[in-house]
Tab-separated table of C-alpha atoms and ligand atoms in Angstrom:
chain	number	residue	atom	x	y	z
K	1	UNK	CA	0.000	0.000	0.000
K	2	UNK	CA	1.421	3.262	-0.708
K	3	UNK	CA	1.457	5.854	2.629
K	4	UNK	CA	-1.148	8.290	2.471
K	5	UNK	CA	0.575	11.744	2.187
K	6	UNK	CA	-0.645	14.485	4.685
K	7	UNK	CA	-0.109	18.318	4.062
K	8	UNK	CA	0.195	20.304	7.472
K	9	UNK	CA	-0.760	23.801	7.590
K	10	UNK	CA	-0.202	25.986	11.002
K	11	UNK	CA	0.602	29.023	11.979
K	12	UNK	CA	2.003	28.443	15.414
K	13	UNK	CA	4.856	26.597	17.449
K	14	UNK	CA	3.716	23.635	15.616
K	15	UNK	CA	3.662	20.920	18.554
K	16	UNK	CA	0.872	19.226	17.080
K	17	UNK	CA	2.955	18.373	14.231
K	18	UNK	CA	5.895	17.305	15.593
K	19	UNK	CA	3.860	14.950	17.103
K	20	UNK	CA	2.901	13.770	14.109
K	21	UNK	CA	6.382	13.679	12.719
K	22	UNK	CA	7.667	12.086	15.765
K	23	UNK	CA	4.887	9.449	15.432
K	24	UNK	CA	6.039	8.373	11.832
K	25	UNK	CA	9.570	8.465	13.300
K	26	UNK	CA	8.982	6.108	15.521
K	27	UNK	CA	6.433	3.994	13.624
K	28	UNK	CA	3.393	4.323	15.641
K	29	UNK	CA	2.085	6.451	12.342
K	30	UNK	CA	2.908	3.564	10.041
K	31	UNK	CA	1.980	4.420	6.126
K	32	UNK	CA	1.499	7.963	6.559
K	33	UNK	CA	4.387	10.828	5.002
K	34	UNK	CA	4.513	14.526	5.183
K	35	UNK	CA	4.141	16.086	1.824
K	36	UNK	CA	4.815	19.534	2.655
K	37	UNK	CA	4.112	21.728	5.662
K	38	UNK	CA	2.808	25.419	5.054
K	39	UNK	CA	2.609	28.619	7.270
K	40	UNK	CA	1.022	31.802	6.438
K	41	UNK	CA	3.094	33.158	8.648
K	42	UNK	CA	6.920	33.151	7.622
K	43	UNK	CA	8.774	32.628	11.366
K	44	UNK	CA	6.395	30.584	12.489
K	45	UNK	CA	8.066	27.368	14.711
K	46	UNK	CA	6.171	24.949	12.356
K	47	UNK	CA	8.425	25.848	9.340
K	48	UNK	CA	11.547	25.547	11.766
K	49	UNK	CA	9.945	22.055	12.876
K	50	UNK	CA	9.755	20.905	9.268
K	51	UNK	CA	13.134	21.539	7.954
K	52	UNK	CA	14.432	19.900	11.253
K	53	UNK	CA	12.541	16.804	10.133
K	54	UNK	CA	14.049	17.216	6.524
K	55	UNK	CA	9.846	17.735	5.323
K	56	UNK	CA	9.194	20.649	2.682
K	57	UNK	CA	8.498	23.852	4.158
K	58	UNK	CA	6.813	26.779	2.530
K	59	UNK	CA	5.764	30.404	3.709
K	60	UNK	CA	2.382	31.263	1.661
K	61	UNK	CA	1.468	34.801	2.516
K	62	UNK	CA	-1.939	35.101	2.763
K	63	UNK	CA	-3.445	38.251	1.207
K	64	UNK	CA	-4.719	41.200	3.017
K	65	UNK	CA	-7.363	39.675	4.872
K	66	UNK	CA	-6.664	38.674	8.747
K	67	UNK	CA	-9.009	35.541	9.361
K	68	UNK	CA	-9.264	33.884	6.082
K	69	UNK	CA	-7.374	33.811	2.712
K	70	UNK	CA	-7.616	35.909	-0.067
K	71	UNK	CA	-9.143	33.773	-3.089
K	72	UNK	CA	-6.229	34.209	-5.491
K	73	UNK	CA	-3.919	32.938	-2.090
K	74	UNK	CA	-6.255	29.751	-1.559
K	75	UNK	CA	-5.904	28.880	-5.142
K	76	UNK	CA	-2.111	28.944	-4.833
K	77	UNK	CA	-2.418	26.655	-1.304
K	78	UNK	CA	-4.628	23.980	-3.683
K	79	UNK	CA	-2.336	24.090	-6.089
K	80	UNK	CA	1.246	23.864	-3.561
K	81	UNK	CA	-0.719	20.892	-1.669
K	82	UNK	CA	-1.550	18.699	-5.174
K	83	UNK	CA	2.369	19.726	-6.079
K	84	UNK	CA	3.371	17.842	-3.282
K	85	UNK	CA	1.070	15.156	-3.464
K	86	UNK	CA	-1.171	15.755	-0.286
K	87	UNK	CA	-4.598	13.605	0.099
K	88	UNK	CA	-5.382	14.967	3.610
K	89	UNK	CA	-4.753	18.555	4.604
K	90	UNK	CA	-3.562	18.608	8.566
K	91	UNK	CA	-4.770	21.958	10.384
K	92	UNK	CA	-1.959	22.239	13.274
K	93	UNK	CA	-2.805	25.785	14.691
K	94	UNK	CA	-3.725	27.110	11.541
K	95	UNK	CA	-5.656	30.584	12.479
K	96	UNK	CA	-7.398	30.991	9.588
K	97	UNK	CA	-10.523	29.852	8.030
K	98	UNK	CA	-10.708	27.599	4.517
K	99	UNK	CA	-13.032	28.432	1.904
K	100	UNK	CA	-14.435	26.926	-1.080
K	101	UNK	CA	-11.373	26.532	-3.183
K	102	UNK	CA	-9.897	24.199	-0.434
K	103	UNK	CA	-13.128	22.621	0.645
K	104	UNK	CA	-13.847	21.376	-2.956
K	105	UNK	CA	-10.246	20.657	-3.960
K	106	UNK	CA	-9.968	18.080	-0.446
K	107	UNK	CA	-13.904	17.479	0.350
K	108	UNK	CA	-13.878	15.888	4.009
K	109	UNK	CA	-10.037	15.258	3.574
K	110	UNK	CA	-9.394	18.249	6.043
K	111	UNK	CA	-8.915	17.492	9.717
K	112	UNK	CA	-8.767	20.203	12.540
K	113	UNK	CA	-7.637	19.897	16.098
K	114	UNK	CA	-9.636	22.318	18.681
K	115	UNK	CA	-8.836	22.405	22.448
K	116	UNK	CA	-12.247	21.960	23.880
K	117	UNK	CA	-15.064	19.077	24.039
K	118	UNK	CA	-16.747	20.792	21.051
K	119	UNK	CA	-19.340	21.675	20.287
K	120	UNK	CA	-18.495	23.615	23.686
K	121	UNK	CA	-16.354	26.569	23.390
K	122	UNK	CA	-15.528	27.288	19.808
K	123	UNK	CA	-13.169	29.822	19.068
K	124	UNK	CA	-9.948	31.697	20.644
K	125	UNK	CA	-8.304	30.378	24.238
K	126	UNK	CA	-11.043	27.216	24.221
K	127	UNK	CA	-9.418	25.803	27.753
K	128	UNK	CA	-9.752	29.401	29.221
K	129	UNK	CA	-13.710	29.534	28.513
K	130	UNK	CA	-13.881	25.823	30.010
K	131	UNK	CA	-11.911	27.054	33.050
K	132	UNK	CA	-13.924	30.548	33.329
K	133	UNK	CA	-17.145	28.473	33.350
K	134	UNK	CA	-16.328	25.613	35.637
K	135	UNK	CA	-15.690	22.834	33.964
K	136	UNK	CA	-15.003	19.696	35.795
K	137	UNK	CA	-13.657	18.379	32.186
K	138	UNK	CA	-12.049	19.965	29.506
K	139	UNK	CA	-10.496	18.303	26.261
K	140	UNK	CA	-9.752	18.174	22.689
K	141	UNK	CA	-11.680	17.380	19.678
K	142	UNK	CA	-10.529	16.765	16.174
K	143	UNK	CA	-13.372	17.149	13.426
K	144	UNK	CA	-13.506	17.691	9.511
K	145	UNK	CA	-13.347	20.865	8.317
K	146	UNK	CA	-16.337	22.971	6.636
K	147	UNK	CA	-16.251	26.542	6.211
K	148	UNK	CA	-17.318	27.702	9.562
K	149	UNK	CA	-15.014	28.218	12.446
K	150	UNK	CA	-14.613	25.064	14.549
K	151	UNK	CA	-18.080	23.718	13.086
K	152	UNK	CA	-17.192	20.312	10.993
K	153	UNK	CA	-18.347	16.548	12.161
K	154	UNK	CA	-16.372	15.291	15.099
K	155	UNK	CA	-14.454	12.371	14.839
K	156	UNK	CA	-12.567	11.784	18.182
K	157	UNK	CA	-12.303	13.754	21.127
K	158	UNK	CA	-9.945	13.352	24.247
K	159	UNK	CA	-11.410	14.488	28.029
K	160	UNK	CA	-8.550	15.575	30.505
K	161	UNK	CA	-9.635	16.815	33.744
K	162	UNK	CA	-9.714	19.912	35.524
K	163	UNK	CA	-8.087	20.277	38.139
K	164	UNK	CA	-8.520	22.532	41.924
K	165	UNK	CA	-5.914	24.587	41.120
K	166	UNK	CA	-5.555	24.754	37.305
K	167	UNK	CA	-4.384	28.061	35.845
K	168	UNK	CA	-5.173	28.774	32.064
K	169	UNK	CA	-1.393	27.644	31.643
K	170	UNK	CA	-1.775	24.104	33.562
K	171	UNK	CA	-5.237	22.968	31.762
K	172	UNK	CA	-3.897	24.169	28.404
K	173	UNK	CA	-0.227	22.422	28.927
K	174	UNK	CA	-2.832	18.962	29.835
K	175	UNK	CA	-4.804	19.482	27.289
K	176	UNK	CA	-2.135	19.847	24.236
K	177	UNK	CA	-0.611	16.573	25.972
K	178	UNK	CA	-4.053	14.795	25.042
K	179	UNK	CA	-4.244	16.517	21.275
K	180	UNK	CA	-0.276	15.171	20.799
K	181	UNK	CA	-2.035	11.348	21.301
K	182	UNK	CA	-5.399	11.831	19.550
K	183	UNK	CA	-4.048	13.437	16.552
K	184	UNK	CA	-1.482	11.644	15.244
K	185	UNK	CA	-4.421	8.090	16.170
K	186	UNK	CA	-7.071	9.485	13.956
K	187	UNK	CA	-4.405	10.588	10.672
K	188	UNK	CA	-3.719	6.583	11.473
K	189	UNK	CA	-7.913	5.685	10.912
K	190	UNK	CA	-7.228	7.794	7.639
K	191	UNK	CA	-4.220	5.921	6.621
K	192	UNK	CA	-5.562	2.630	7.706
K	193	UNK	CA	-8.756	3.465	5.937
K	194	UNK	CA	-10.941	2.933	8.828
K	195	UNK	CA	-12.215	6.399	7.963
K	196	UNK	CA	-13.342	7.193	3.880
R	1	LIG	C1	-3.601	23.513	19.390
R	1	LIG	O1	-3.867	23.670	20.749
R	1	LIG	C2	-4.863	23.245	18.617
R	1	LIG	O2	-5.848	22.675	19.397
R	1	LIG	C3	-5.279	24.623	18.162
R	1	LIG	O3	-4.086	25.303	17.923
R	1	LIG	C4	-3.076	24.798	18.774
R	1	LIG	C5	-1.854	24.569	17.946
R	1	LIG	O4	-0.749	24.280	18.738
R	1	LIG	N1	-6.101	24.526	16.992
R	1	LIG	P1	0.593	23.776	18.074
R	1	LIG	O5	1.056	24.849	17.092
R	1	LIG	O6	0.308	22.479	17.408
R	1	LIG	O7	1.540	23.652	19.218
């Protein structure tokens, strides 16, 4: 069987994908490669990451919009993913929404990773809302991608619990811990083909 070949696209540190990485590395990710990894932000840790792992990095600046691509820059990400061969787009802290152009190019071939038991707490600093509202649990969630923000259909979440004394730091710290297991499991189901 050939390995299904993942594109990851984030805009952050990029922990989520060096658990991925390390996951191939180590063969616990069997039949899965890393086409490419892309940033729309050109220092972000996530390029650094990639080129560490010897994986193709690219800087795609965005357009003049702040929360989603500009069309004519979404066109270019289709067309750098197929370049390198990617049949499922990995969201890794990518702060920006997909449109369209990507949703018809990979239809239900692009995963996100949210830090929250969605559909609870959607949006920015997920483990602070839990926290703020009293949560006994908190978690992660990682769902398909439509064009809403945090919206798709779930397909795994993680619970962690919260703790006495948890500051936004501790719960979020817990939390990632969980997403570094869960996400690198379900791009597995996708490999494995447990998931079409
Ligand atoms: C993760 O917490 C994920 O849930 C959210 O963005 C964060 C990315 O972190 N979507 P990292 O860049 O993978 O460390």
């Amino acid at each position: 069987m050939n390995p299904l070949t993942i594109g990851v696209l984030g805009s952050g540190k990029g922990s989520n994908c060096g658990a991925i990485l390390e996951a191939i590395a180590d063969g616990r990710l069997a039949e899965t490669r890393v086409g490419a990894v892309i940033s729309d932000v050109p220092d972000a840790g996530i390029l650094a990451l990639a080129r560490q792992h010897k994986v193709p990095a690219r800087h795609l600046p965005p357009g003049k919009f702040k929360t989603k691509l500009e069309p004519h820059c979404e066109e270019q990400l289709v067309a750098l993913l197929q370049k390198h061969g990617v049949e499922l787009v990995v969201l890794a802290g990518y702060m920006r929404l997909l449109k369209e152009p990507m949703l018809a190019a990979f239809p239900r071939r692009i995963l996100n990773i949210h830090p929250s038991l969605l559909p609870k707490y959607p949006g920015l600093q997920a483990w602070k809302q839990a926290l703020d509202a009293g949560e006994r649990q908190a978690g992660c969630t990682v769902h398909l991608v439509d064009g809403g923000m945090d919206t798709g259909e779930i397909l795994a979440q993680a619970t962690v619990p919260v703790l006495a004394h948890d500051t936004p730091e501790t719960l979020h710290a817990r939390i990632q811990a969980a997403e570094h297991e869960l996400y690198p499991q379900v791009v597995g189901w996708f490999a494995s083909g447990r998931v079409r």
